Coordinates of C-alpha atoms and ligand atoms in Angstrom, one line a residue:
M1 CA -1.8 -24.6 19.9
G2 CA -1.0 -21.0 18.9
A3 CA 2.3 -19.2 19.5
A4 CA 2.9 -18.0 23.1
I5 CA 2.0 -14.4 23.6
P6 CA 5.1 -12.3 24.4
N7 CA 5.4 -10.4 27.6
R8 CA 7.5 -7.6 26.4
I9 CA 8.4 -6.5 22.8
T10 CA 10.8 -4.3 21.2
V11 CA 9.8 -1.7 18.5
G12 CA 11.5 0.4 16.0
I13 CA 9.9 3.4 14.2
F14 CA 11.0 4.7 10.7
G15 CA 9.9 8.2 10.2
G16 CA 9.5 9.0 13.9
S17 CA 10.1 12.6 13.2
G18 CA 6.9 13.0 11.2
Y19 CA 3.4 13.7 12.5
S20 CA 2.2 10.1 12.6
G21 CA 5.8 8.9 13.9
R22 CA 5.7 11.3 16.6
E23 CA 2.1 10.6 17.7
L24 CA 3.2 6.9 17.6
S25 CA 6.2 7.5 19.8
R26 CA 3.8 9.1 22.4
W27 CA 1.2 6.2 22.5
L28 CA 4.0 3.5 22.7
S29 CA 5.6 5.2 25.6
R30 CA 2.5 4.3 27.5
H31 CA 2.1 0.8 26.1
P32 CA 2.7 -1.5 29.0
R33 CA 4.5 -4.1 26.8
A34 CA 6.3 -2.1 24.2
R35 CA 9.7 -0.6 24.4
V36 CA 10.9 1.7 21.6
E37 CA 14.4 0.8 20.7
F38 CA 15.0 3.2 17.9
S39 CA 13.2 5.9 16.1
T40 CA 14.7 7.4 13.0
G41 CA 14.4 10.9 11.3
S42 CA 15.6 14.4 11.7
A43 CA 14.2 14.5 15.3
A44 CA 16.8 11.6 16.2
P45 CA 19.7 12.6 13.8
H46 CA 22.0 10.1 15.5
I47 CA 20.0 7.4 13.9
P48 CA 19.6 7.7 10.1
H49 CA 16.7 6.1 8.6
E50 CA 18.9 3.4 6.8
D51 CA 20.5 2.4 10.1
G52 CA 17.2 1.2 11.5
L53 CA 17.5 -1.6 8.8
S54 CA 20.1 -3.4 10.9
R55 CA 18.3 -3.1 14.0
R56 CA 16.4 -6.2 15.1
V57 CA 13.2 -5.6 16.8
D58 CA 9.9 -7.5 17.1
V59 CA 7.8 -4.8 15.4
Y60 CA 8.7 -2.1 13.0
F61 CA 6.3 0.8 12.3
L62 CA 6.9 2.6 9.1
C63 CA 5.7 6.2 9.1
L64 CA 7.4 7.1 5.9
P65 CA 6.1 8.6 2.5
H66 CA 4.7 6.0 0.1
V67 CA 7.4 4.6 -2.4
T68 CA 10.0 5.0 0.4
S69 CA 7.9 2.8 2.7
A70 CA 7.6 0.1 0.1
A71 CA 11.4 -0.1 -0.3
Y72 CA 11.8 -0.3 3.5
V73 CA 9.3 -3.0 3.7
E74 CA 11.1 -5.0 1.0
K75 CA 14.3 -4.9 2.8
L76 CA 12.9 -5.5 6.3
R77 CA 11.1 -8.5 5.0
K78 CA 14.3 -10.0 3.9
A79 CA 16.5 -9.1 6.6
Q80 CA 14.1 -9.7 9.7
P81 CA 11.4 -12.2 8.3
R82 CA 10.2 -13.2 11.8
S83 CA 9.3 -9.6 12.8
L84 CA 5.9 -7.8 12.4
I85 CA 5.9 -4.7 10.2
V86 CA 3.0 -2.2 10.2
D87 CA 3.2 0.1 7.2
L88 CA 1.3 3.4 7.8
S89 CA 1.8 4.6 4.1
G90 CA -0.4 3.9 1.2
D91 CA 1.9 1.7 -0.5
L92 CA 0.2 -1.6 0.4
R93 CA -3.4 -0.7 0.8
L94 CA -4.5 -1.6 -2.8
R95 CA -4.5 -5.1 -4.0
T96 CA -3.2 -4.8 -7.5
E97 CA -0.6 -3.1 -9.5
A98 CA -3.1 -1.7 -11.9
S99 CA -5.2 -0.3 -9.1
Y100 CA -2.1 1.3 -7.4
K101 CA -1.0 2.8 -10.8
R102 CA -4.6 4.2 -11.4
W103 CA -4.6 6.1 -8.0
Y104 CA -0.9 6.9 -7.2
E105 CA -0.1 7.5 -10.9
H106 CA 3.2 5.4 -11.2
D107 CA 4.3 2.0 -11.0
H108 CA 4.5 0.3 -7.8
G109 CA 8.1 -0.4 -6.7
A110 CA 7.5 -3.7 -5.2
P111 CA 4.3 -5.2 -6.5
A112 CA 4.8 -8.7 -5.0
L113 CA 4.2 -7.1 -1.5
L114 CA 0.6 -6.1 -2.4
A115 CA -0.8 -9.6 -2.1
Q116 CA 1.3 -10.2 1.0
A117 CA -0.2 -7.5 3.2
V118 CA -3.1 -7.8 5.6
F119 CA -5.4 -4.8 5.5
G120 CA -5.5 -3.4 9.0
L121 CA -8.9 -1.8 9.4
T122 CA -9.0 -3.7 12.7
E123 CA -12.7 -4.0 13.2
V124 CA -13.4 -5.5 9.8
F125 CA -10.2 -7.7 9.4
R126 CA -9.7 -8.8 12.8
A127 CA -9.7 -12.4 11.9
D128 CA -6.9 -12.1 9.5
I129 CA -4.6 -10.0 11.7
P130 CA -3.4 -12.6 14.4
G131 CA 0.0 -13.8 13.6
A132 CA 0.3 -11.7 10.5
K133 CA 3.8 -10.5 9.6
L134 CA 2.8 -7.5 7.3
I135 CA 0.0 -5.2 8.1
S136 CA -1.0 -2.2 5.8
N137 CA -2.5 0.4 8.1
P138 CA -5.6 2.1 6.3
G139 CA -5.7 5.7 5.4
C140 CA -7.2 8.3 7.8
Y141 CA -10.1 9.5 5.6
A142 CA -10.6 6.0 4.3
T143 CA -11.1 4.7 7.8
S144 CA -13.6 7.4 8.5
A145 CA -15.7 6.5 5.5
M146 CA -15.3 2.7 5.5
L147 CA -16.3 2.1 9.1
P148 CA -19.7 3.6 8.7
L149 CA -20.3 2.5 5.1
L150 CA -19.1 -1.1 5.2
P151 CA -21.9 -2.6 7.4
L152 CA -24.6 -0.6 5.4
I153 CA -23.4 -1.8 2.1
K154 CA -22.9 -5.3 3.1
D155 CA -26.4 -5.4 4.4
G156 CA -27.8 -3.8 1.1
L157 CA -29.3 -1.0 3.2
V158 CA -28.0 1.9 1.0
D159 CA -27.7 2.7 -2.9
S160 CA -24.0 1.8 -3.4
E161 CA -24.0 4.0 -6.3
D162 CA -25.2 6.9 -4.8
I163 CA -22.8 7.9 -2.0
I164 CA -21.4 11.4 -1.2
V165 CA -18.6 11.5 1.3
D166 CA -18.1 15.2 2.4
A167 CA -15.0 15.0 4.6
K168 CA -13.0 17.7 6.4
S169 CA -9.5 17.1 7.9
G170 CA -7.2 19.1 10.2
A171 CA -3.9 20.2 8.5
S172 CA -1.8 17.7 10.2
G173 CA -3.4 15.1 7.8
A174 CA -0.9 16.3 5.1
G175 CA 2.0 15.6 7.2
R176 CA 4.9 18.2 7.8
S177 CA 6.2 18.7 4.4
L178 CA 6.6 22.2 3.5
R179 CA 4.1 23.5 1.2
E180 CA 2.6 26.9 0.5
D181 CA -1.1 25.8 1.2
L182 CA -0.3 24.4 4.5
L183 CA 1.4 27.7 5.7
F184 CA -0.1 29.0 8.8
C185 CA -1.3 32.3 7.0
E186 CA -3.1 30.1 4.3
V187 CA -4.8 27.6 6.7
E188 CA -5.6 29.8 9.7
G189 CA -9.2 31.5 9.4
N190 CA -9.5 29.8 5.9
F191 CA -11.5 26.6 4.7
S192 CA -11.0 24.9 1.4
I193 CA -11.8 22.0 -0.8
Y194 CA -9.2 20.0 -2.7
S195 CA -8.6 17.1 -4.9
Q196 CA -12.1 17.6 -6.4
G197 CA -13.4 15.0 -8.9
R198 CA -12.3 11.3 -8.6
R199 CA -8.6 12.2 -7.7
H200 CA -8.1 11.6 -4.2
R201 CA -6.2 8.3 -3.5
H202 CA -8.5 7.3 -0.6
I203 CA -11.4 6.9 -3.1
G204 CA -9.6 3.9 -4.6
E205 CA -9.0 2.4 -1.2
I206 CA -12.4 2.8 -0.1
E207 CA -14.1 1.4 -3.2
E208 CA -11.8 -1.6 -3.3
T209 CA -11.8 -2.6 0.3
I210 CA -15.6 -2.4 0.4
E211 CA -15.9 -4.4 -2.7
R212 CA -13.5 -7.1 -1.3
C213 CA -15.7 -7.4 1.9
T214 CA -19.1 -7.2 0.7
G215 CA -18.9 -8.2 -3.0
V216 CA -20.5 -4.8 -3.9
R217 CA -18.3 -2.1 -5.5
P218 CA -19.5 1.2 -4.5
V219 CA -19.2 4.4 -6.4
L220 CA -18.3 7.4 -4.3
T221 CA -18.4 11.2 -4.8
F222 CA -15.5 12.1 -2.2
S223 CA -14.7 15.8 -1.4
P224 CA -11.9 16.4 1.1
H225 CA -11.7 19.7 2.8
L226 CA -8.9 21.4 4.7
L227 CA -10.0 22.7 8.1
P228 CA -8.1 25.4 9.8
V229 CA -7.3 23.1 12.9
E230 CA -4.5 20.9 13.8
R231 CA -6.1 17.5 13.7
G232 CA -9.4 15.3 13.4
I233 CA -11.5 14.2 10.5
L234 CA -15.2 14.7 10.4
S235 CA -17.1 13.1 7.4
A236 CA -20.8 13.7 6.6
I237 CA -21.9 10.8 4.4
Y238 CA -25.1 11.3 2.3
V239 CA -26.7 8.0 1.3
R240 CA -29.7 7.1 -0.6
T241 CA -31.8 4.7 1.3
P242 CA -35.4 3.2 1.4
R243 CA -34.6 2.3 5.3
S244 CA -35.4 4.3 8.3
V245 CA -32.6 6.0 10.4
D246 CA -33.4 3.3 13.1
E247 CA -32.8 0.6 10.8
L248 CA -29.3 2.0 9.7
R249 CA -28.5 2.6 13.5
S250 CA -29.3 -1.0 14.3
A251 CA -27.2 -2.3 11.5
L252 CA -24.1 -0.2 12.8
A253 CA -24.7 -1.2 16.4
R254 CA -24.9 -4.9 15.4
Y255 CA -21.8 -4.7 13.4
Y256 CA -19.7 -3.0 15.9
E257 CA -21.1 -4.9 19.1
G258 CA -18.0 -5.4 21.2
A259 CA -15.7 -3.2 19.2
P260 CA -13.8 -1.0 21.9
F261 CA -13.2 1.7 19.7
V262 CA -16.1 2.3 17.3
R263 CA -19.3 3.6 18.8
L264 CA -22.6 4.8 17.7
V265 CA -23.8 7.9 19.3
D266 CA -27.2 10.0 19.1
S267 CA -25.9 13.5 18.4
A268 CA -23.4 14.1 15.7
P269 CA -19.8 13.6 17.0
K270 CA -17.5 16.5 17.1
L271 CA -13.7 16.5 16.6
K272 CA -13.2 17.3 20.3
D273 CA -15.0 14.1 21.2
V274 CA -12.4 12.1 19.4
N275 CA -9.1 14.0 19.2
H276 CA -6.4 12.5 21.1
T277 CA -8.3 9.2 21.3
N278 CA -8.4 6.0 19.2
L279 CA -12.2 6.3 18.8
C280 CA -14.4 6.4 15.7
L281 CA -17.7 8.0 16.8
M282 CA -20.5 7.8 14.2
S283 CA -24.2 8.9 14.2
V284 CA -27.2 8.5 11.7
H285 CA -29.7 11.3 10.8
E286 CA -32.6 12.0 8.5
G287 CA -31.9 13.6 5.1
A288 CA -34.2 14.5 2.4
P289 CA -37.0 11.8 1.7
G290 CA -35.2 8.6 0.9
R291 CA -31.9 9.8 2.2
A292 CA -29.9 9.8 5.3
I293 CA -26.8 11.5 6.6
V294 CA -24.2 9.4 8.4
V295 CA -21.5 11.2 10.4
S296 CA -18.2 9.9 11.5
A297 CA -15.4 11.5 13.5
L298 CA -12.0 10.3 14.4
D299 CA -8.6 11.7 15.1
N300 CA -6.5 11.4 11.8
L301 CA -3.2 10.8 13.8
V302 CA -4.7 8.3 16.2
K303 CA -7.6 6.1 14.8
G304 CA -6.5 7.2 11.4
A305 CA -2.8 6.5 11.8
S306 CA -0.8 5.6 14.9
G307 CA -3.5 4.3 17.2
Q308 CA -5.0 2.0 14.6
A309 CA -1.4 0.7 14.0
I310 CA -1.0 -0.2 17.7
Q311 CA -4.4 -1.6 17.7
N312 CA -3.2 -3.8 14.8
M313 CA 0.0 -4.7 16.8
N314 CA -2.1 -5.8 19.7
V315 CA -4.2 -8.2 17.7
A316 CA -1.4 -9.5 15.6
L317 CA 0.7 -10.4 18.9
G318 CA -2.2 -11.7 20.8
F319 CA -2.4 -8.7 23.3
D320 CA -5.6 -7.3 24.4
E321 CA -6.9 -4.9 21.6
T322 CA -7.0 -2.0 23.8
E323 CA -3.6 -2.4 25.4
G324 CA -1.8 1.0 25.6
L325 CA -4.7 2.8 24.0
L326 CA -7.1 3.7 26.5
Ligands
LIG1 N1 -0.6 12.6 8.9 C1 -1.6 11.8 8.9 O1 -2.7 12.0 9.3 C2 -1.5 10.4 8.3 C3 -2.5 9.5 8.6 C4 -2.5 8.2 7.9 C5 -1.4 7.8 7.3 N2 -0.4 8.6 7.1 C6 0.8 8.2 6.3 O2 1.7 8.0 7.1 C7 3.1 8.2 6.5 C8 3.8 9.3 7.2 O3 3.0 10.6 7.2 P1 3.3 11.8 8.0 O4 2.1 12.7 8.0 O5 3.7 11.4 9.5 O6 4.5 12.3 7.3 P2 5.5 13.4 7.7 O7 5.0 14.3 8.8 O8 5.8 14.3 6.4 O9 6.7 12.7 8.1 C9 7.5 12.0 7.1 C10 8.6 11.1 7.8 O10 9.2 10.2 6.9 C11 10.6 10.8 6.9 N3 11.1 10.6 5.4 C12 10.7 11.5 4.6 N4 11.3 11.2 3.4 C13 12.2 10.2 3.5 C14 13.1 9.3 2.9 N5 13.2 9.5 1.5 N6 13.8 8.2 3.4 C15 13.5 8.0 4.8 N7 12.6 8.8 5.5 C16 11.8 9.8 4.9 C17 10.6 12.0 7.5 O11 11.9 12.1 8.0 P3 13.0 13.3 8.2 O12 12.8 13.9 9.6 O13 14.3 12.9 7.9 O14 12.4 14.3 7.0 C18 9.7 11.9 8.6 O15 10.1 11.3 9.7 C19 2.7 8.6 5.1 O16 2.9 7.7 4.1 C20 1.1 9.1 5.1 O17 0.5 8.9 4.0 C21 -0.5 9.9 7.5

């Protein structure tokens, strides 16, 4: 017999003053079973970050920068081994030290954790999540690319070595750190590409995760862009395929049948269709002969961060996957 499903749970948020932490607080305040016991950060100066380590709760969400996050995970795993930890940073998304070093350009501070975390792309790893004690929440861009690409690569429907992910994100994707390129006058009325080439860390996360699930390592050309809006990610994914648009659509519809937050739609989704929701909407369109365009849209702060984190908590603890998220 499995463990009893708790009726009420207590929650702590590290980094509750950041963009994803604030969003998480808002969603959790509407969750019927969760009570936020503490939230750390400059928005709650009476609880310094370290003080959260001595607070005992059922679930810890870490909305901290990478490196800092892994250090907190290590301490929490020792201090509160029975609690669930959901890490929103990139620290535990890659499987090996070598891979982490390649994409983050420094050594991992707590490499033993890499093999211990369940990867929380909920729709794909749902079977591994119930009962997990450590969940690594996927990246926002990575979620928007992996959800549409994974089923198509798994079924061998697209050329895995000829994939272009042309992705655009609102400025909240970069967090609230003070950077000149994120100042209002730089972002407003502007539009720019960044991290050109094989530099963006989410490339590693997408390629490695898809390989783990399908046995095929895709090779991506990934171009992130900064949109002059607050939130949302729209990815146009260009694939080479001998299959028709209908066949690609059917494969996606089959894979996500019954998934409450991933939906196939006829017209290309827009940011306003997904913002402030935990949805990922996707559509498929004809490209040049032998090519197709797959479009996906999600809110980077919800399905790309806090919403998916709550979805993972729900599945880990045996709650309905949609609790507090509709
Ligand atoms: N933004 C997104 O769309 C998004 C999506 C998916 C995943 N993520 C990941 O989620 C994490 C948080 O991202 P964010 O965008 O919410 O960041 P953010 O807006 O910059 O907020 C960062 C938070 O971490 C705290 N913090 C910073 N340095 C710290 C330190 N040395 N020790 C303890 N706390 C520290 C800050 O607290 P203070 O108030 O004290 O400064 C703040 O609460 C990152 O790892 C990011 O990669 C973000």
